[in-house]
C-alpha cells in the first residue's frame, strides 16, 4: 500500500479554473484583444484541464486510497462546473440582448432627449451637437449607452 | 469607457464629443467619473427617456432587477443624423476607438 500523497494537480487545476473564470470580468476585459474573444482565459482553462486529467489519472492509479479517489473526483467536478459557468457568462448569457429593432439606423434622425449631467444640470442632444469643442465647432457626438454600475 | 477616455484628445481633435448614458443617477455617475478619472460628459437616464427612444431597454437586467440599457454606440453628426452605430451582440464586445475615429474623420 502506497503512502497517501497529496494529489496536487487536481487542486492546482481547480484554483487555476477559478482564476481563469474570475480573471475575465476582473482583468482581461481591460484589453480589447483579450475581451472580444477570451483567448487568455481559454488558454488558462486548457492548462487546468490538462492538470485535471493528470490528477484524475493519479487518483485512480493502483494503490491510491478510496478517499483520494473521492476527493479528487469532487475537485475535478468543481473544475468542470467552473468551466461551465465561464462558458455561460462569456458566451451564452452575454448574448441575451434585446433585439432593438426600432433603434435609429444610419442616415436616420437621432431621437432628441434632455437628460441631467453629473451636476444635475439638464443637457439636450441638440446642445451637445452644437457646443464647440475646445473653441472649434463640433462635428458631432458619440453616444455611448452602457449598462450602468448600480 | 476607459478606451474612450484614453483617446479623448483624439476624439476632441476630430470634433467629436463622447457622451456616456446609463440609468445611473447623476451622483452615481459623478462618483464613477471621480474614481475612474473620466472627464467627458455623463448623462443620467433613470426614467429610460433616451434609452427607450433608442430602443435599447434591457428589462430587469440591473443588479436590483431594474431595467437598464443594453450596450450600444451611435455617432451623430451636427445635423442630428446617425452616421454610424454599433449594437453589439455580446455585452463583452464593444466598438474600438480606432474604428469610431475612422468614421468620425469622414464627417463634415
PDB file of C-alpha atoms in Angstrom:
ATOM      1  CA  UNK A   1       0.000   0.000   0.000  1.00  0.00           C
ATOM      2  CA  UNK A   2       1.416   3.350  -1.099  1.00  0.00           C
ATOM      3  CA  UNK A   3       1.668   6.204   1.381  1.00  0.00           C
ATOM      4  CA  UNK A   4      -1.210   8.710   0.877  1.00  0.00           C
ATOM      5  CA  UNK A   5       0.052  11.585  -1.267  1.00  0.00           C
ATOM      6  CA  UNK A   6      -1.490  14.950  -1.795  1.00  0.00           C
ATOM      7  CA  UNK A   7      -2.968  14.936  -5.278  1.00  0.00           C
ATOM      8  CA  UNK A   8      -1.778  18.436  -6.155  1.00  0.00           C
ATOM      9  CA  UNK A   9      -2.667  18.515  -9.882  1.00  0.00           C
ATOM     10  CA  UNK A  10      -6.390  18.324  -9.080  1.00  0.00           C
ATOM     11  CA  UNK A  11      -6.282  21.230  -6.662  1.00  0.00           C
ATOM     12  CA  UNK A  12      -3.983  23.366  -8.766  1.00  0.00           C
ATOM     13  CA  UNK A  13      -6.386  22.695 -11.633  1.00  0.00           C
ATOM     14  CA  UNK A  14      -9.336  23.857  -9.519  1.00  0.00           C
ATOM     15  CA  UNK A  15      -7.597  27.044  -8.375  1.00  0.00           C
ATOM     16  CA  UNK A  16      -6.495  27.736 -11.948  1.00  0.00           C
ATOM     17  CA  UNK A  17     -10.056  27.223 -13.236  1.00  0.00           C
ATOM     18  CA  UNK A  18     -11.415  29.699 -10.695  1.00  0.00           C
ATOM     19  CA  UNK A  19      -8.710  32.174 -11.684  1.00  0.00           C
ATOM     20  CA  UNK A  20      -9.463  31.583 -15.377  1.00  0.00           C
ATOM     21  CA  UNK A  21     -13.118  32.379 -14.668  1.00  0.00           C
ATOM     22  CA  UNK A  22     -12.672  35.460 -12.477  1.00  0.00           C
ATOM     23  CA  UNK A  23      -9.835  36.964 -14.478  1.00  0.00           C
ATOM     24  CA  UNK A  24     -12.159  37.580 -17.431  1.00  0.00           C
ATOM     25  CA  UNK A  25     -14.500  40.143 -15.837  1.00  0.00           C
ATOM     26  CA  UNK A  26     -11.840  41.446 -13.437  1.00  0.00           C
ATOM     27  CA  UNK A  27      -8.706  41.603 -15.563  1.00  0.00           C
ATOM     28  CA  UNK A  28      -8.861  40.611 -19.220  1.00  0.00           C
ATOM     29  CA  UNK A  29     -11.857  42.806 -20.118  1.00  0.00           C
ATOM     30  CA  UNK A  30      -9.462  45.736 -19.869  1.00  0.00           C
ATOM     31  CA  UNK A  31      -7.850  44.998 -23.228  1.00  0.00           C
ATOM     32  CA  UNK A  32      -9.905  44.636 -26.420  1.00  0.00           C
ATOM     33  CA  UNK A  33      -7.705  41.773 -27.634  1.00  0.00           C
ATOM     34  CA  UNK A  34      -8.462  39.595 -24.603  1.00  0.00           C
ATOM     35  CA  UNK A  35     -12.034  40.896 -24.209  1.00  0.00           C
ATOM     36  CA  UNK A  36     -13.577  40.479 -27.665  1.00  0.00           C
ATOM     37  CA  UNK A  37     -12.623  36.837 -27.552  1.00  0.00           C
ATOM     38  CA  UNK A  38     -11.389  35.379 -24.227  1.00  0.00           C
ATOM     39  CA  UNK A  39      -8.201  33.750 -25.576  1.00  0.00           C
ATOM     40  CA  UNK A  40      -6.277  34.206 -22.366  1.00  0.00           C
ATOM     41  CA  UNK A  41      -8.996  32.589 -20.275  1.00  0.00           C
ATOM     42  CA  UNK A  42      -9.389  29.677 -22.655  1.00  0.00           C
ATOM     43  CA  UNK A  43      -5.626  29.126 -22.539  1.00  0.00           C
ATOM     44  CA  UNK A  44      -5.808  29.020 -18.724  1.00  0.00           C
ATOM     45  CA  UNK A  45      -8.695  26.543 -18.891  1.00  0.00           C
ATOM     46  CA  UNK A  46      -6.704  24.323 -21.258  1.00  0.00           C
ATOM     47  CA  UNK A  47      -3.835  24.186 -18.745  1.00  0.00           C
ATOM     48  CA  UNK A  48      -6.368  23.495 -15.966  1.00  0.00           C
ATOM     49  CA  UNK A  49      -7.935  20.679 -17.998  1.00  0.00           C
ATOM     50  CA  UNK A  50      -4.519  19.137 -18.585  1.00  0.00           C
ATOM     51  CA  UNK A  51      -3.765  19.171 -14.851  1.00  0.00           C
ATOM     52  CA  UNK A  52      -7.224  17.745 -14.223  1.00  0.00           C
ATOM     53  CA  UNK A  53      -6.541  14.745 -16.451  1.00  0.00           C
ATOM     54  CA  UNK A  54      -3.144  14.223 -14.789  1.00  0.00           C
ATOM     55  CA  UNK A  55      -4.771  14.479 -11.357  1.00  0.00           C
ATOM     56  CA  UNK A  56      -7.597  12.071 -12.113  1.00  0.00           C
ATOM     57  CA  UNK A  57      -5.129   9.533 -13.505  1.00  0.00           C
ATOM     58  CA  UNK A  58      -3.067   9.863 -10.336  1.00  0.00           C
ATOM     59  CA  UNK A  59      -6.141   9.427  -8.152  1.00  0.00           C
ATOM     60  CA  UNK A  60      -7.170   6.253  -9.897  1.00  0.00           C
ATOM     61  CA  UNK A  61      -3.692   4.768 -10.150  1.00  0.00           C
ATOM     62  CA  UNK A  62      -3.306   1.423  -8.343  1.00  0.00           C
ATOM     63  CA  UNK A  63      -2.597   1.740  -4.634  1.00  0.00           C
ATOM     64  CA  UNK A  64      -4.398   5.086  -4.082  1.00  0.00           C
ATOM     65  CA  UNK A  65      -6.835   5.181  -1.189  1.00  0.00           C
ATOM     66  CA  UNK A  66     -10.543   5.361  -1.864  1.00  0.00           C
ATOM     67  CA  UNK A  67     -10.717   8.723  -0.045  1.00  0.00           C
ATOM     68  CA  UNK A  68      -8.203  10.146  -2.500  1.00  0.00           C
ATOM     69  CA  UNK A  69     -10.385   8.958  -5.362  1.00  0.00           C
ATOM     70  CA  UNK A  70     -13.467  10.594  -3.861  1.00  0.00           C
ATOM     71  CA  UNK A  71     -11.794  13.932  -3.110  1.00  0.00           C
ATOM     72  CA  UNK A  72     -10.044  14.060  -6.449  1.00  0.00           C
ATOM     73  CA  UNK A  73     -13.298  13.348  -8.254  1.00  0.00           C
ATOM     74  CA  UNK A  74     -15.002  16.126  -6.289  1.00  0.00           C
ATOM     75  CA  UNK A  75     -12.211  18.548  -7.164  1.00  0.00           C
ATOM     76  CA  UNK A  76     -12.441  17.547 -10.805  1.00  0.00           C
ATOM     77  CA  UNK A  77     -16.215  18.021 -10.789  1.00  0.00           C
ATOM     78  CA  UNK A  78     -15.843  21.522  -9.320  1.00  0.00           C
ATOM     79  CA  UNK A  79     -13.306  22.439 -12.019  1.00  0.00           C
ATOM     80  CA  UNK A  80     -15.714  21.325 -14.723  1.00  0.00           C
ATOM     81  CA  UNK A  81     -18.524  23.330 -13.078  1.00  0.00           C
ATOM     82  CA  UNK A  82     -16.357  26.459 -13.093  1.00  0.00           C
ATOM     83  CA  UNK A  83     -15.647  25.915 -16.786  1.00  0.00           C
ATOM     84  CA  UNK A  84     -19.376  25.546 -17.410  1.00  0.00           C
ATOM     85  CA  UNK A  85     -20.074  28.805 -15.578  1.00  0.00           C
ATOM     86  CA  UNK A  86     -17.429  30.540 -17.648  1.00  0.00           C
ATOM     87  CA  UNK A  87     -18.996  29.342 -20.898  1.00  0.00           C
ATOM     88  CA  UNK A  88     -22.373  30.561 -19.649  1.00  0.00           C
ATOM     89  CA  UNK A  89     -21.101  34.016 -18.676  1.00  0.00           C
ATOM     90  CA  UNK A  90     -18.703  34.635 -21.565  1.00  0.00           C
ATOM     91  CA  UNK A  91     -20.518  33.032 -24.490  1.00  0.00           C
ATOM     92  CA  UNK A  92     -24.182  32.403 -23.753  1.00  0.00           C
ATOM     93  CA  UNK A  93     -25.564  34.826 -21.147  1.00  0.00           C
ATOM     94  CA  UNK A  94     -23.660  37.708 -22.711  1.00  0.00           C
ATOM     95  CA  UNK A  95     -25.709  37.317 -25.909  1.00  0.00           C
ATOM     96  CA  UNK A  96     -29.087  37.577 -24.234  1.00  0.00           C
ATOM     97  CA  UNK A  97     -29.775  41.065 -25.503  1.00  0.00           C
ATOM     98  CA  UNK A  98     -32.979  42.742 -26.657  1.00  0.00           C
ATOM     99  CA  UNK A  99     -33.479  42.851 -30.419  1.00  0.00           C
ATOM    100  CA  UNK A 100     -33.592  46.698 -30.567  1.00  0.00           C
ATOM    101  CA  UNK A 101     -35.468  46.575 -33.869  1.00  0.00           C
ATOM    102  CA  UNK A 102     -36.557  50.200 -33.583  1.00  0.00           C
ATOM    103  CA  UNK A 103     -33.109  51.577 -32.714  1.00  0.00           C
ATOM    104  CA  UNK A 104     -32.276  54.505 -35.036  1.00  0.00           C
ATOM    105  CA  UNK A 105     -30.436  53.373 -38.146  1.00  0.00           C
ATOM    106  CA  UNK A 106     -27.646  55.026 -40.093  1.00  0.00           C
ATOM    107  CA  UNK A 107     -28.877  58.125 -42.007  1.00  0.00           C
ATOM    108  CA  UNK A 108     -31.979  58.363 -39.789  1.00  0.00           C
ATOM    109  CA  UNK A 109     -32.597  61.318 -37.472  1.00  0.00           C
ATOM    110  CA  UNK A 110     -31.339  60.638 -33.923  1.00  0.00           C
ATOM    111  CA  UNK A 111     -34.226  60.890 -31.404  1.00  0.00           C
ATOM    112  CA  UNK A 112     -33.965  64.029 -29.256  1.00  0.00           C
ATOM    113  CA  UNK A 113     -33.600  63.873 -25.474  1.00  0.00           C
ATOM    114  CA  UNK A 114     -32.801  66.053 -22.481  1.00  0.00           C
ATOM    115  CA  UNK A 115     -31.038  64.394 -19.545  1.00  0.00           C
ATOM    116  CA  UNK A 116     -29.240  65.542 -16.408  1.00  0.00           C
ATOM    117  CA  UNK A 117     -25.462  65.572 -16.330  1.00  0.00           C
ATOM    118  CA  UNK A 118     -23.399  64.669 -13.240  1.00  0.00           C
ATOM    119  CA  UNK A 119     -24.130  68.108 -11.749  1.00  0.00           C
ATOM    120  CA  UNK A 120     -27.878  67.601 -12.181  1.00  0.00           C
ATOM    121  CA  UNK A 121     -27.973  70.166 -14.994  1.00  0.00           C
ATOM    122  CA  UNK A 122     -30.311  69.305 -17.912  1.00  0.00           C
ATOM    123  CA  UNK A 123     -28.483  68.858 -21.225  1.00  0.00           C
ATOM    124  CA  UNK A 124     -30.152  68.264 -24.596  1.00  0.00           C
ATOM    125  CA  UNK A 125     -28.823  66.354 -27.585  1.00  0.00           C
ATOM    126  CA  UNK A 126     -29.090  69.455 -29.794  1.00  0.00           C
ATOM    127  CA  UNK A 127     -26.916  71.395 -27.343  1.00  0.00           C
ATOM    128  CA  UNK A 128     -24.339  68.605 -27.256  1.00  0.00           C
ATOM    129  CA  UNK A 129     -24.188  68.502 -31.043  1.00  0.00           C
ATOM    130  CA  UNK A 130     -23.696  72.263 -31.420  1.00  0.00           C
ATOM    131  CA  UNK A 131     -21.485  73.203 -28.455  1.00  0.00           C
ATOM    132  CA  UNK A 132     -17.942  73.988 -29.669  1.00  0.00           C
ATOM    133  CA  UNK A 133     -15.163  71.650 -28.545  1.00  0.00           C
ATOM    134  CA  UNK A 134     -12.037  73.475 -27.339  1.00  0.00           C
ATOM    135  CA  UNK A 135     -13.188  76.600 -29.207  1.00  0.00           C
ATOM    136  CA  UNK A 136     -13.720  74.788 -32.504  1.00  0.00           C
ATOM    137  CA  UNK A 137     -17.159  73.928 -33.915  1.00  0.00           C
ATOM    138  CA  UNK A 138     -18.225  70.388 -33.071  1.00  0.00           C
ATOM    139  CA  UNK A 139     -18.752  67.855 -35.848  1.00  0.00           C
ATOM    140  CA  UNK A 140     -20.903  65.542 -33.795  1.00  0.00           C
ATOM    141  CA  UNK A 141     -21.352  63.422 -30.698  1.00  0.00           C
ATOM    142  CA  UNK A 142     -20.640  59.821 -29.886  1.00  0.00           C
ATOM    143  CA  UNK A 143     -23.435  58.464 -27.690  1.00  0.00           C
ATOM    144  CA  UNK A 144     -22.224  55.571 -25.573  1.00  0.00           C
ATOM    145  CA  UNK A 145     -25.081  53.740 -23.914  1.00  0.00           C
ATOM    146  CA  UNK A 146     -23.827  51.470 -21.130  1.00  0.00           C
ATOM    147  CA  UNK A 147     -25.360  49.151 -18.574  1.00  0.00           C
ATOM    148  CA  UNK A 148     -24.550  51.253 -15.510  1.00  0.00           C
ATOM    149  CA  UNK A 149     -22.855  50.184 -12.315  1.00  0.00           C
ATOM    150  CA  UNK A 150     -25.632  50.365  -9.714  1.00  0.00           C
TER     151      UNK A 150
ATOM    152  CA  UNK B   1     -15.312  53.770 -21.414  1.00  0.00           C
ATOM    153  CA  UNK B   2     -11.696  53.562 -20.394  1.00  0.00           C
ATOM    154  CA  UNK B   3     -10.639  53.397 -24.038  1.00  0.00           C
ATOM    155  CA  UNK B   4     -12.769  56.474 -24.822  1.00  0.00           C
ATOM    156  CA  UNK B   5     -11.048  58.412 -22.030  1.00  0.00           C
ATOM    157  CA  UNK B   6      -7.646  57.273 -23.277  1.00  0.00           C
ATOM    158  CA  UNK B   7      -8.462  58.589 -26.770  1.00  0.00           C
ATOM    159  CA  UNK B   8     -10.378  61.684 -25.636  1.00  0.00           C
ATOM    160  CA  UNK B   9      -7.857  64.125 -27.112  1.00  0.00           C
ATOM    161  CA  UNK B  10      -8.160  62.419 -30.480  1.00  0.00           C
ATOM    162  CA  UNK B  11     -11.961  62.499 -30.349  1.00  0.00           C
ATOM    163  CA  UNK B  12     -11.873  66.191 -29.484  1.00  0.00           C
ATOM    164  CA  UNK B  13      -9.347  66.833 -32.253  1.00  0.00           C
ATOM    165  CA  UNK B  14     -11.755  65.467 -34.867  1.00  0.00           C
ATOM    166  CA  UNK B  15     -14.621  67.469 -33.307  1.00  0.00           C
ATOM    167  CA  UNK B  16     -16.434  64.562 -31.669  1.00  0.00           C
ATOM    168  CA  UNK B  17     -17.854  64.844 -28.164  1.00  0.00           C
ATOM    169  CA  UNK B  18     -18.215  61.476 -26.396  1.00  0.00           C
ATOM    170  CA  UNK B  19     -21.319  61.280 -24.182  1.00  0.00           C
ATOM    171  CA  UNK B  20     -21.988  58.312 -21.888  1.00  0.00           C
ATOM    172  CA  UNK B  21     -25.596  57.472 -20.973  1.00  0.00           C
ATOM    173  CA  UNK B  22     -26.935  54.999 -18.400  1.00  0.00           C
ATOM    174  CA  UNK B  23     -29.710  54.642 -15.812  1.00  0.00           C
ATOM    175  CA  UNK B  24     -27.258  55.537 -13.024  1.00  0.00           C
ATOM    176  CA  UNK B  25     -28.126  58.689 -11.084  1.00  0.00           C
ATOM    177  CA  UNK B  26     -26.037  61.869 -11.512  1.00  0.00           C
ATOM    178  CA  UNK B  27     -24.457  61.200  -8.091  1.00  0.00           C
ATOM    179  CA  UNK B  28     -23.540  57.641  -9.045  1.00  0.00           C
ATOM    180  CA  UNK B  29     -22.089  58.772 -12.357  1.00  0.00           C
ATOM    181  CA  UNK B  30     -20.136  61.558 -10.654  1.00  0.00           C
ATOM    182  CA  UNK B  31     -18.649  59.020  -8.262  1.00  0.00           C
ATOM    183  CA  UNK B  32     -17.722  56.746 -11.165  1.00  0.00           C
ATOM    184  CA  UNK B  33     -16.075  59.641 -13.040  1.00  0.00           C
ATOM    185  CA  UNK B  34     -14.069  60.653  -9.978  1.00  0.00           C
ATOM    186  CA  UNK B  35     -12.943  57.109  -9.258  1.00  0.00           C
ATOM    187  CA  UNK B  36     -12.098  56.201 -12.849  1.00  0.00           C
ATOM    188  CA  UNK B  37     -10.851  59.638 -13.929  1.00  0.00           C
ATOM    189  CA  UNK B  38     -13.408  60.127 -16.720  1.00  0.00           C
ATOM    190  CA  UNK B  39     -13.591  63.754 -17.859  1.00  0.00           C
ATOM    191  CA  UNK B  40     -16.157  63.555 -20.670  1.00  0.00           C
ATOM    192  CA  UNK B  41     -19.927  64.078 -20.356  1.00  0.00           C
ATOM    193  CA  UNK B  42     -22.013  61.541 -18.437  1.00  0.00           C
ATOM    194  CA  UNK B  43     -25.809  61.741 -18.601  1.00  0.00           C
ATOM    195  CA  UNK B  44     -28.302  60.115 -16.285  1.00  0.00           C
ATOM    196  CA  UNK B  45     -31.389  58.424 -17.740  1.00  0.00           C
ATOM    197  CA  UNK B  46     -33.184  56.709 -14.803  1.00  0.00           C
ATOM    198  CA  UNK B  47     -36.607  57.048 -16.468  1.00  0.00           C
ATOM    199  CA  UNK B  48     -35.382  55.451 -19.733  1.00  0.00           C
ATOM    200  CA  UNK B  49     -36.246  58.592 -21.729  1.00  0.00           C
ATOM    201  CA  UNK B  50     -33.402  58.301 -24.215  1.00  0.00           C
ATOM    202  CA  UNK B  51     -32.760  54.576 -23.687  1.00  0.00           C
ATOM    203  CA  UNK B  52     -36.411  53.913 -24.567  1.00  0.00           C
ATOM    204  CA  UNK B  53     -36.428  56.186 -27.630  1.00  0.00           C
ATOM    205  CA  UNK B  54     -33.337  54.447 -28.956  1.00  0.00           C
ATOM    206  CA  UNK B  55     -34.993  51.057 -28.252  1.00  0.00           C
ATOM    207  CA  UNK B  56     -32.179  49.855 -26.008  1.00  0.00           C
ATOM    208  CA  UNK B  57     -34.113  48.860 -22.867  1.00  0.00           C
ATOM    209  CA  UNK B  58     -32.857  45.610 -21.389  1.00  0.00           C
ATOM    210  CA  UNK B  59     -35.600  44.592 -18.976  1.00  0.00           C
ATOM    211  CA  UNK B  60     -34.753  43.562 -15.434  1.00  0.00           C
ATOM    212  CA  UNK B  61     -31.033  43.219 -16.055  1.00  0.00           C
ATOM    213  CA  UNK B  62     -29.835  45.665 -13.398  1.00  0.00           C
ATOM    214  CA  UNK B  63     -28.298  44.436 -10.136  1.00  0.00           C
ATOM    215  CA  UNK B  64     -31.535  45.333  -8.322  1.00  0.00           C
ATOM    216  CA  UNK B  65     -33.657  43.821 -11.104  1.00  0.00           C
ATOM    217  CA  UNK B  66     -34.325  47.210 -12.647  1.00  0.00           C
ATOM    218  CA  UNK B  67     -34.403  47.972 -16.367  1.00  0.00           C
ATOM    219  CA  UNK B  68     -31.099  49.129 -17.845  1.00  0.00           C
ATOM    220  CA  UNK B  69     -29.640  49.979 -21.230  1.00  0.00           C
ATOM    221  CA  UNK B  70     -28.003  47.380 -23.415  1.00  0.00           C
ATOM    222  CA  UNK B  71     -24.561  48.486 -24.615  1.00  0.00           C
ATOM    223  CA  UNK B  72     -24.760  50.495 -27.859  1.00  0.00           C
ATOM    224  CA  UNK B  73     -22.934  53.326 -29.589  1.00  0.00           C
ATOM    225  CA  UNK B  74     -24.192  55.941 -32.048  1.00  0.00           C
ATOM    226  CA  UNK B  75     -22.194  58.554 -33.917  1.00  0.00           C
ATOM    227  CA  UNK B  76     -24.415  61.549 -34.641  1.00  0.00           C
ATOM    228  CA  UNK B  77     -23.361  64.463 -36.873  1.00  0.00           C
ATOM    229  CA  UNK B  78     -24.084  68.152 -36.280  1.00  0.00           C
ATOM    230  CA  UNK B  79     -27.391  67.954 -38.175  1.00  0.00           C
ATOM    231  CA  UNK B  80     -28.591  65.293 -35.728  1.00  0.00           C
ATOM    232  CA  UNK B  81     -28.319  62.412 -38.204  1.00  0.00           C
ATOM    233  CA  UNK B  82     -26.997  58.976 -37.228  1.00  0.00           C
ATOM    234  CA  UNK B  83     -23.810  58.330 -39.213  1.00  0.00           C
ATOM    235  CA  UNK B  84     -22.625  55.108 -37.622  1.00  0.00           C
ATOM    236  CA  UNK B  85     -23.884  52.740 -34.972  1.00  0.00           C
ATOM    237  CA  UNK B  86     -22.803  49.654 -33.114  1.00  0.00           C
ATOM    238  CA  UNK B  87     -25.339  47.384 -31.477  1.00  0.00           C
ATOM    239  CA  UNK B  88     -23.150  44.680 -30.059  1.00  0.00           C
ATOM    240  CA  UNK B  89     -24.385  41.087 -29.940  1.00  0.00           C
ATOM    241  CA  UNK B  90     -22.257  40.281 -26.937  1.00  0.00           C
ATOM    242  CA  UNK B  91     -22.039  42.522 -23.870  1.00  0.00           C
ATOM    243  CA  UNK B  92     -18.294  41.906 -23.660  1.00  0.00           C
ATOM    244  CA  UNK B  93     -17.639  43.132 -27.200  1.00  0.00           C
ATOM    245  CA  UNK B  94     -17.549  46.897 -27.831  1.00  0.00           C
ATOM    246  CA  UNK B  95     -16.508  49.129 -30.671  1.00  0.00           C
ATOM    247  CA  UNK B  96     -12.830  50.059 -30.646  1.00  0.00           C
ATOM    248  CA  UNK B  97     -11.908  53.747 -30.571  1.00  0.00           C
ATOM    249  CA  UNK B  98      -9.797  53.453 -33.748  1.00  0.00           C
ATOM    250  CA  UNK B  99     -12.867  52.156 -35.564  1.00  0.00           C
ATOM    251  CA  UNK B 100     -15.019  55.091 -34.387  1.00  0.00           C
ATOM    252  CA  UNK B 101     -12.289  57.688 -35.070  1.00  0.00           C
ATOM    253  CA  UNK B 102     -12.018  56.411 -38.618  1.00  0.00           C
ATOM    254  CA  UNK B 103     -15.726  57.103 -39.210  1.00  0.00           C
ATOM    255  CA  UNK B 104     -15.567  60.401 -37.295  1.00  0.00           C
ATOM    256  CA  UNK B 105     -12.807  61.741 -39.560  1.00  0.00           C
ATOM    257  CA  UNK B 106     -15.092  61.345 -42.573  1.00  0.00           C
ATOM    258  CA  UNK B 107     -17.802  63.583 -41.023  1.00  0.00           C
ATOM    259  CA  UNK B 108     -18.287  67.079 -42.440  1.00  0.00           C
TER     260      UNK B 108
END
